[in-house]
Amino acid sequence: MAEFDLIGRLARAIPGQGPGVELGIGDDAAILSPAPGQRLVVATDTLNENIHFLPDVHAADLGHKALAVNLSDLAAMGAEPRWVLMNLTLPGADEAWLDDFAEGFAALALSHGVSLVGGDTCQGPLSVTVTVLGNLPASGGLQRDGARAGDLVLVSGNLGDAALALNRRRADKPVEPHLAAAMDRPVPRLELGQGVLRLASACIDLSDGLLADLGHVARASGLGAVLDTGALPGSTALQGLPRNQRWNLQLCGGDDYELCFTVPPERRDEALSLGETHSLPLAVVGHMTEGEDVVCKGPDGAPFQPRALGWEHFRGTGLPDD
Ligand code: ADP
Ligand code: MG
């Protein structure tokens, strides 16, 4: 299968003709019409072998995740995704692999009404770069720089499952299905992001670990924060771990793809009720402070010093050991 057969195969498998697509795959560029009165929002993210996924990753999981991590960025902006481009670098043209990859990608694209409108296909070490475009209302938005001192910090879902799955896989230990799903099939919190748009002062999606990502919100907002380790939401697998190990995974482990957002304290109940609306648990895990440090406290109020800061390329050190 050569380059153009491969592109054709992808284009047939993944929906490409949704709203706003005037010209899709096949020409030198796509032509899109943004919805009237909406701003265009764009994000891109790359997944590289051994950095973002293990070499034995299932193709369908990789297809899902390459799109999911990008949709998660739009979720954190409160945006509605519309269009996507995919830059695919493959070591070879394996039809079965490509079909599985396209299936994982297509299922998620379809469930959010996202159209594949272009991309690029090259030969080389396995790498996927996805670019998503979407709509954002003309005013308002969820940026990192809007938090105020005293605002509560909320997170969706559970934290630390994907990091625990990665540790177990690296150690050749068995991985429970719900942990594997957290690592392989993250669910972009798009509906929550759009719901939070009316309420939150700042928002970020959790890709590098809560400590590092809340640190980005704190820095952008010129603030510090206190995190309450006893309030970090965890699955039963996490709750069964010794507490320091659990907190390290939840604070420093990457790949959660949950939303972390800040709300004024008087909007606490309204914010928590969004969890019921979206059938997604929300937890208050801390608050923003004057100053510039993000610090962690245990349930007894004593400071807790995490083992690492979070994932950063060229520095590593993201993940604490199992
Ligand atoms: P060009 O040489 O003009 O850059 P290409 O040959 O790279 O064009 O691509 C041909 C068409 O196929 C373009 O419309 C491009 O957007 C699309 N395309 C290429 N690779 C992908 C891909 N991985 N996913 C979606 N569309 C793709
Ligand atoms: Mg090209």
CSV table of C-alpha atoms and ligand atoms in Angstrom, one decimal:
chain,number,residue,atom,x,y,z
A,1,MET,CA,0.0,0.0,0.0
A,2,ALA,CA,1.5,3.3,-1.1
A,3,GLU,CA,1.0,6.8,0.3
A,4,PHE,CA,-2.2,7.7,-1.6
A,5,ASP,CA,-3.8,4.3,-1.0
A,6,LEU,CA,-3.1,4.8,2.6
A,7,ILE,CA,-4.6,8.3,2.7
A,8,GLY,CA,-7.7,7.0,0.8
A,9,ARG,CA,-8.1,4.2,3.3
A,10,LEU,CA,-8.0,6.7,6.2
A,11,ALA,CA,-10.3,9.1,4.5
A,12,ARG,CA,-12.9,6.3,3.9
A,13,ALA,CA,-12.8,5.1,7.5
A,14,ILE,CA,-13.0,8.4,9.3
A,15,PRO,CA,-15.9,10.9,8.8
A,16,GLY,CA,-14.9,13.9,6.8
A,17,GLN,CA,-18.0,15.8,5.6
A,18,GLY,CA,-19.5,17.3,8.7
A,19,PRO,CA,-20.8,20.9,9.3
A,20,GLY,CA,-18.7,23.7,8.0
A,21,VAL,CA,-16.6,21.6,5.6
A,22,GLU,CA,-16.7,23.2,2.2
A,23,LEU,CA,-13.7,21.3,0.9
A,24,GLY,CA,-12.2,18.3,2.7
A,25,ILE,CA,-9.4,15.8,2.0
A,26,GLY,CA,-8.0,15.6,-1.5
A,27,ASP,CA,-7.0,19.1,-2.4
A,28,ASP,CA,-3.9,21.2,-1.4
A,29,ALA,CA,-5.8,22.6,1.6
A,30,ALA,CA,-9.2,22.3,3.2
A,31,ILE,CA,-11.8,25.1,3.2
A,32,LEU,CA,-13.9,25.5,6.3
A,33,SER,CA,-16.7,27.9,7.3
A,34,PRO,CA,-16.6,28.7,11.0
A,35,ALA,CA,-20.1,29.0,12.6
A,36,PRO,CA,-21.4,32.6,12.5
A,37,GLY,CA,-20.7,34.6,15.7
A,38,GLN,CA,-18.2,32.0,17.0
A,39,ARG,CA,-14.5,32.3,17.4
A,40,LEU,CA,-12.1,29.7,16.0
A,41,VAL,CA,-10.1,27.7,18.6
A,42,VAL,CA,-7.2,25.5,17.6
A,43,ALA,CA,-4.9,23.0,19.4
A,44,THR,CA,-2.3,20.5,18.4
A,45,ASP,CA,-0.6,17.6,20.2
A,46,THR,CA,1.9,14.9,19.2
A,47,LEU,CA,2.2,11.3,20.4
A,48,ASN,CA,5.6,9.7,20.0
A,49,GLU,CA,6.5,6.1,20.6
A,50,ASN,CA,8.3,5.5,24.0
A,51,ILE,CA,7.4,9.0,25.2
A,52,HIS,CA,3.6,9.0,24.9
A,53,PHE,CA,2.9,5.4,24.3
A,54,LEU,CA,4.6,2.0,24.7
A,55,PRO,CA,5.8,0.2,21.5
A,56,ASP,CA,3.3,-2.6,21.9
A,57,VAL,CA,0.3,-0.2,22.0
A,58,HIS,CA,-2.9,-1.4,20.2
A,59,ALA,CA,-3.4,0.6,17.0
A,60,ALA,CA,-7.1,1.3,17.9
A,61,ASP,CA,-6.1,2.7,21.3
A,62,LEU,CA,-3.5,4.9,19.7
A,63,GLY,CA,-6.0,6.2,17.2
A,64,HIS,CA,-8.4,7.0,20.0
A,65,LYS,CA,-5.8,8.6,22.2
A,66,ALA,CA,-4.3,10.7,19.5
A,67,LEU,CA,-7.6,12.4,19.0
A,68,ALA,CA,-8.7,12.3,22.7
A,69,VAL,CA,-5.7,14.2,24.0
A,70,ASN,CA,-6.4,17.0,21.5
A,71,LEU,CA,-10.2,17.1,22.3
A,72,SER,CA,-9.2,17.3,25.9
A,73,ASP,CA,-7.4,20.6,25.1
A,74,LEU,CA,-10.5,22.0,23.5
A,75,ALA,CA,-12.5,20.8,26.5
A,76,ALA,CA,-10.3,22.8,28.8
A,77,MET,CA,-11.1,25.9,26.7
A,78,GLY,CA,-14.9,25.2,26.9
A,79,ALA,CA,-14.9,24.8,23.1
A,80,GLU,CA,-16.9,22.6,20.8
A,81,PRO,CA,-14.7,20.6,18.4
A,82,ARG,CA,-15.5,20.6,14.7
A,83,TRP,CA,-12.6,19.7,12.5
A,84,VAL,CA,-9.4,17.7,12.8
A,85,LEU,CA,-6.1,17.3,10.8
A,86,MET,CA,-3.9,14.3,11.3
A,87,ASN,CA,-0.1,14.1,10.5
A,88,LEU,CA,0.8,10.4,10.6
A,89,THR,CA,4.4,9.1,10.4
A,90,LEU,CA,4.5,5.3,10.0
A,91,PRO,CA,7.4,2.9,9.7
A,92,GLY,CA,5.5,0.8,7.1
A,93,ALA,CA,2.1,0.6,5.4
A,94,ASP,CA,0.5,-2.3,7.4
A,95,GLU,CA,-3.2,-2.4,6.3
A,96,ALA,CA,-4.5,-4.2,9.3
A,97,TRP,CA,-2.7,-1.8,11.7
A,98,LEU,CA,-4.0,1.2,9.7
A,99,ASP,CA,-7.6,-0.1,9.8
A,100,ASP,CA,-7.5,-0.6,13.5
A,101,PHE,CA,-5.9,2.8,14.1
A,102,ALA,CA,-8.6,4.5,11.9
A,103,GLU,CA,-11.3,2.6,13.7
A,104,GLY,CA,-10.2,3.9,17.1
A,105,PHE,CA,-9.9,7.4,15.7
A,106,ALA,CA,-13.2,7.3,13.8
A,107,ALA,CA,-15.3,6.1,16.7
A,108,LEU,CA,-14.3,9.0,18.9
A,109,ALA,CA,-14.6,11.5,16.0
A,110,LEU,CA,-18.1,10.3,15.2
A,111,SER,CA,-19.2,10.5,18.8
A,112,HIS,CA,-18.3,14.2,18.9
A,113,GLY,CA,-19.3,15.1,15.3
A,114,VAL,CA,-15.7,15.9,14.3
A,115,SER,CA,-14.6,15.7,10.6
A,116,LEU,CA,-11.2,14.8,9.4
A,117,VAL,CA,-10.4,17.5,6.8
A,118,GLY,CA,-6.7,16.9,6.1
A,119,GLY,CA,-3.3,16.0,7.2
A,120,ASP,CA,0.0,14.6,6.0
A,121,THR,CA,1.4,11.1,5.7
A,122,CYS,CA,5.1,10.2,5.8
A,123,GLN,CA,7.4,7.3,6.4
A,124,GLY,CA,9.5,7.2,9.6
A,125,PRO,CA,9.4,6.3,13.2
A,126,LEU,CA,5.8,5.9,14.5
A,127,SER,CA,4.4,9.3,15.5
A,128,VAL,CA,1.0,10.9,15.3
A,129,THR,CA,0.3,14.7,15.4
A,130,VAL,CA,-3.3,15.8,15.5
A,131,THR,CA,-4.7,19.3,15.2
A,132,VAL,CA,-8.2,20.1,16.3
A,133,LEU,CA,-10.3,23.1,15.4
A,134,GLY,CA,-13.5,24.2,17.0
A,135,ASN,CA,-16.0,26.9,18.0
A,136,LEU,CA,-15.9,29.1,21.0
A,137,PRO,CA,-18.6,31.7,21.7
A,138,ALA,CA,-17.7,35.3,20.8
A,139,SER,CA,-17.1,36.3,24.4
A,140,GLY,CA,-16.0,34.4,27.5
A,141,GLY,CA,-13.7,31.5,27.6
A,142,LEU,CA,-11.7,29.3,30.0
A,143,GLN,CA,-8.1,30.5,30.2
A,144,ARG,CA,-5.4,29.6,32.6
A,145,ASP,CA,-4.9,33.2,33.8
A,146,GLY,CA,-8.3,34.0,35.3
A,147,ALA,CA,-8.1,32.4,38.8
A,148,ARG,CA,-8.4,34.7,41.9
A,149,ALA,CA,-7.1,34.2,45.4
A,150,GLY,CA,-9.7,32.2,47.4
A,151,ASP,CA,-11.1,30.4,44.4
A,152,LEU,CA,-11.7,26.7,44.9
A,153,VAL,CA,-9.9,24.2,42.8
A,154,LEU,CA,-12.0,21.4,41.4
A,155,VAL,CA,-11.2,18.3,39.4
A,156,SER,CA,-13.3,15.8,37.5
A,157,GLY,CA,-13.2,12.0,37.7
A,158,ASN,CA,-10.4,10.1,39.3
A,159,LEU,CA,-6.7,10.9,39.4
A,160,GLY,CA,-3.8,8.6,39.1
A,161,ASP,CA,-5.3,5.5,37.3
A,162,ALA,CA,-3.3,6.1,34.1
A,163,ALA,CA,-0.1,6.6,35.9
A,164,LEU,CA,-0.6,3.4,37.9
A,165,ALA,CA,-1.4,1.5,34.7
A,166,LEU,CA,1.9,2.7,33.2
A,167,ASN,CA,3.9,1.7,36.3
A,168,ARG,CA,2.4,-1.7,36.3
A,169,ARG,CA,3.0,-2.2,32.6
A,170,ARG,CA,6.6,-1.1,32.9
A,171,ALA,CA,7.0,-3.6,35.7
A,172,ASP,CA,5.3,-6.4,33.7
A,173,LYS,CA,2.6,-6.6,36.3
A,174,PRO,CA,-1.1,-7.3,35.6
A,175,VAL,CA,-3.2,-4.2,34.9
A,176,GLU,CA,-6.9,-4.2,35.9
A,177,PRO,CA,-9.2,-3.3,33.0
A,178,HIS,CA,-10.3,0.0,34.4
A,179,LEU,CA,-6.7,1.1,34.9
A,180,ALA,CA,-5.9,0.0,31.3
A,181,ALA,CA,-8.9,2.0,30.0
A,182,ALA,CA,-7.7,5.1,31.9
A,183,MET,CA,-4.3,4.9,30.2
A,184,ASP,CA,-5.5,3.7,26.7
A,185,ARG,CA,-8.9,5.3,26.3
A,186,PRO,CA,-9.0,8.7,28.0
A,187,VAL,CA,-12.4,10.4,27.7
A,188,PRO,CA,-12.2,14.1,26.7
A,189,ARG,CA,-14.5,16.0,29.1
A,190,LEU,CA,-16.0,18.2,26.4
A,191,GLU,CA,-19.6,18.5,27.8
A,192,LEU,CA,-18.2,19.4,31.2
A,193,GLY,CA,-15.8,22.0,29.7
A,194,GLN,CA,-18.8,23.6,27.9
A,195,GLY,CA,-20.8,23.5,31.2
A,196,VAL,CA,-17.9,25.0,33.2
A,197,LEU,CA,-17.6,27.9,30.7
A,198,ARG,CA,-20.3,29.9,32.5
A,199,LEU,CA,-18.8,29.3,36.0
A,200,ALA,CA,-15.1,28.9,36.1
A,201,SER,CA,-12.4,31.6,36.5
A,202,ALA,CA,-9.7,29.3,35.0
A,203,CYS,CA,-9.4,25.8,33.6
A,204,ILE,CA,-6.8,23.4,32.3
A,205,ASP,CA,-6.8,19.7,31.3
A,206,LEU,CA,-4.6,17.4,33.3
A,207,SER,CA,-2.0,15.9,31.0
A,208,ASP,CA,1.2,16.2,33.0
A,209,GLY,CA,-0.1,15.7,36.6
A,210,LEU,CA,-2.2,17.8,38.8
A,211,LEU,CA,0.7,19.5,40.6
A,212,ALA,CA,2.4,20.6,37.4
A,213,ASP,CA,-0.9,21.6,35.6
A,214,LEU,CA,-2.3,23.5,38.5
A,215,GLY,CA,1.1,25.1,38.7
A,216,HIS,CA,0.5,26.5,35.2
A,217,VAL,CA,-2.9,28.0,36.3
A,218,ALA,CA,-1.2,29.4,39.4
A,219,ARG,CA,1.7,31.0,37.5
A,220,ALA,CA,-0.6,32.4,34.7
A,221,SER,CA,-2.9,33.9,37.3
A,222,GLY,CA,0.0,35.2,39.5
A,223,LEU,CA,-1.1,33.1,42.4
A,224,GLY,CA,-0.2,30.1,44.6
A,225,ALA,CA,-2.4,27.2,45.6
A,226,VAL,CA,-2.9,24.7,48.4
A,227,LEU,CA,-3.9,21.1,47.5
A,228,ASP,CA,-5.6,18.9,50.0
A,229,THR,CA,-4.2,15.4,49.4
A,230,GLY,CA,-7.0,13.8,51.5
A,231,ALA,CA,-9.5,15.1,48.9
A,232,LEU,CA,-7.9,13.7,45.8
A,233,PRO,CA,-10.4,11.5,44.1
A,234,GLY,CA,-9.1,8.0,43.4
A,235,SER,CA,-10.5,4.6,42.2
A,236,THR,CA,-10.6,1.6,44.5
A,237,ALA,CA,-7.2,0.5,43.0
A,238,LEU,CA,-5.7,3.8,44.0
A,239,GLN,CA,-7.3,3.7,47.4
A,240,GLY,CA,-5.8,0.3,48.1
A,241,LEU,CA,-2.2,1.7,47.8
A,242,PRO,CA,-0.1,3.1,50.7
A,243,ARG,CA,-1.1,6.7,50.9
A,244,ASN,CA,2.2,8.3,50.0
A,245,GLN,CA,2.4,6.2,46.8
A,246,ARG,CA,-1.2,7.1,46.0
A,247,TRP,CA,-0.7,10.8,46.5
A,248,ASN,CA,2.4,10.8,44.4
A,249,LEU,CA,0.6,9.1,41.5
A,250,GLN,CA,-2.3,11.4,41.8
A,251,LEU,CA,-0.2,14.6,42.0
A,252,CYS,CA,2.7,13.8,39.7
A,253,GLY,CA,1.5,11.1,37.3
A,254,GLY,CA,0.4,12.2,33.9
A,255,ASP,CA,-2.3,11.2,31.4
A,256,ASP,CA,-5.4,11.8,33.5
A,257,TYR,CA,-7.1,14.0,30.9
A,258,GLU,CA,-9.6,15.2,33.5
A,259,LEU,CA,-10.4,18.9,33.9
A,260,CYS,CA,-9.1,21.1,36.7
A,261,PHE,CA,-10.9,24.4,37.1
A,262,THR,CA,-11.2,27.2,39.6
A,263,VAL,CA,-14.5,28.8,40.8
A,264,PRO,CA,-15.3,31.5,43.3
A,265,PRO,CA,-16.2,30.0,46.7
A,266,GLU,CA,-19.8,31.3,46.5
A,267,ARG,CA,-20.3,29.2,43.3
A,268,ARG,CA,-19.2,25.9,44.9
A,269,ASP,CA,-22.7,24.3,44.9
A,270,GLU,CA,-23.5,25.4,41.4
A,271,ALA,CA,-20.1,24.0,40.3
A,272,LEU,CA,-20.6,20.7,42.1
A,273,SER,CA,-24.1,20.3,40.6
A,274,LEU,CA,-22.4,20.2,37.1
A,275,GLY,CA,-21.0,16.9,38.1
A,276,GLU,CA,-24.6,15.5,38.5
A,277,THR,CA,-25.6,17.1,35.2
A,278,HIS,CA,-22.8,15.3,33.4
A,279,SER,CA,-22.8,12.1,35.5
A,280,LEU,CA,-19.2,12.8,36.3
A,281,PRO,CA,-17.9,13.2,39.9
A,282,LEU,CA,-16.4,16.5,40.8
A,283,ALA,CA,-14.2,17.1,43.8
A,284,VAL,CA,-12.9,20.2,45.6
A,285,VAL,CA,-9.2,19.5,46.0
A,286,GLY,CA,-7.9,22.8,47.2
A,287,HIS,CA,-7.9,26.6,46.8
A,288,MET,CA,-5.9,29.4,45.2
A,289,THR,CA,-3.8,31.6,47.4
A,290,GLU,CA,-1.8,34.8,47.3
A,291,GLY,CA,1.9,34.0,46.7
A,292,GLU,CA,3.4,31.8,44.1
A,293,ASP,CA,3.8,28.2,45.4
A,294,VAL,CA,1.6,25.2,44.9
A,295,VAL,CA,1.8,23.3,48.2
A,296,CYS,CA,0.2,20.1,49.3
A,297,LYS,CA,-1.3,19.3,52.7
A,298,GLY,CA,-2.3,15.9,54.2
A,299,PRO,CA,-5.6,15.3,55.9
A,300,ASP,CA,-4.0,16.3,59.3
A,301,GLY,CA,-2.9,19.6,57.8
A,302,ALA,CA,0.8,18.6,57.8
A,303,PRO,CA,2.7,19.5,54.6
A,304,PHE,CA,3.1,16.7,52.1
A,305,GLN,CA,6.2,16.9,49.8
A,306,PRO,CA,5.5,15.1,46.5
A,307,ARG,CA,8.3,13.0,45.0
A,308,ALA,CA,8.4,14.8,41.7
A,309,LEU,CA,6.9,17.8,40.0
A,310,GLY,CA,5.2,16.3,36.9
A,311,TRP,CA,6.2,15.3,33.4
A,312,GLU,CA,8.3,17.7,31.4
A,313,HIS,CA,10.0,16.9,28.2
A,314,PHE,CA,13.9,17.0,28.2
A,315,ARG,CA,13.7,16.8,32.0
A,316,GLY,CA,11.7,13.6,32.5
A,317,THR,CA,11.2,12.8,36.2
A,318,GLY,CA,7.4,12.7,35.7
A,319,LEU,CA,6.4,9.5,37.2
A,320,PRO,CA,7.0,8.2,40.7
A,321,ASP,CA,7.8,4.4,40.9
A,322,ASP,CA,5.1,1.9,41.7
B,1,ADP,P1,0.4,17.9,-0.6
B,1,ADP,O1,1.4,17.2,-1.3
B,1,ADP,O2,-0.3,18.9,-1.4
B,1,ADP,O3,0.8,18.3,0.8
B,1,ADP,P2,-0.6,15.4,0.2
B,1,ADP,O4,-0.3,14.5,-0.9
B,1,ADP,O5,0.3,15.4,1.4
B,1,ADP,O6,-0.8,16.8,-0.4
B,1,ADP,O7,-2.1,15.1,0.7
B,1,ADP,C1,-3.1,14.9,-0.2
B,1,ADP,C2,-4.4,15.1,0.5
B,1,ADP,O8,-4.6,14.2,1.5
B,1,ADP,C3,-4.5,16.5,1.2
B,1,ADP,O9,-5.8,17.0,1.1
B,1,ADP,C4,-4.2,16.2,2.7
B,1,ADP,O10,-4.8,17.1,3.6
B,1,ADP,C5,-4.7,14.8,2.8
B,1,ADP,N1,-4.0,13.9,3.8
B,1,ADP,C6,-2.8,13.5,3.7
B,1,ADP,N2,-2.5,12.7,4.8
B,1,ADP,C7,-3.6,12.7,5.6
B,1,ADP,C8,-3.9,12.1,6.8
B,1,ADP,N3,-3.0,11.4,7.5
B,1,ADP,N4,-5.1,12.4,7.3
B,1,ADP,C9,-6.0,13.1,6.6
B,1,ADP,N5,-5.8,13.7,5.5
B,1,ADP,C10,-4.6,13.5,4.9
B,2,MG,MG,1.4,17.0,2.3
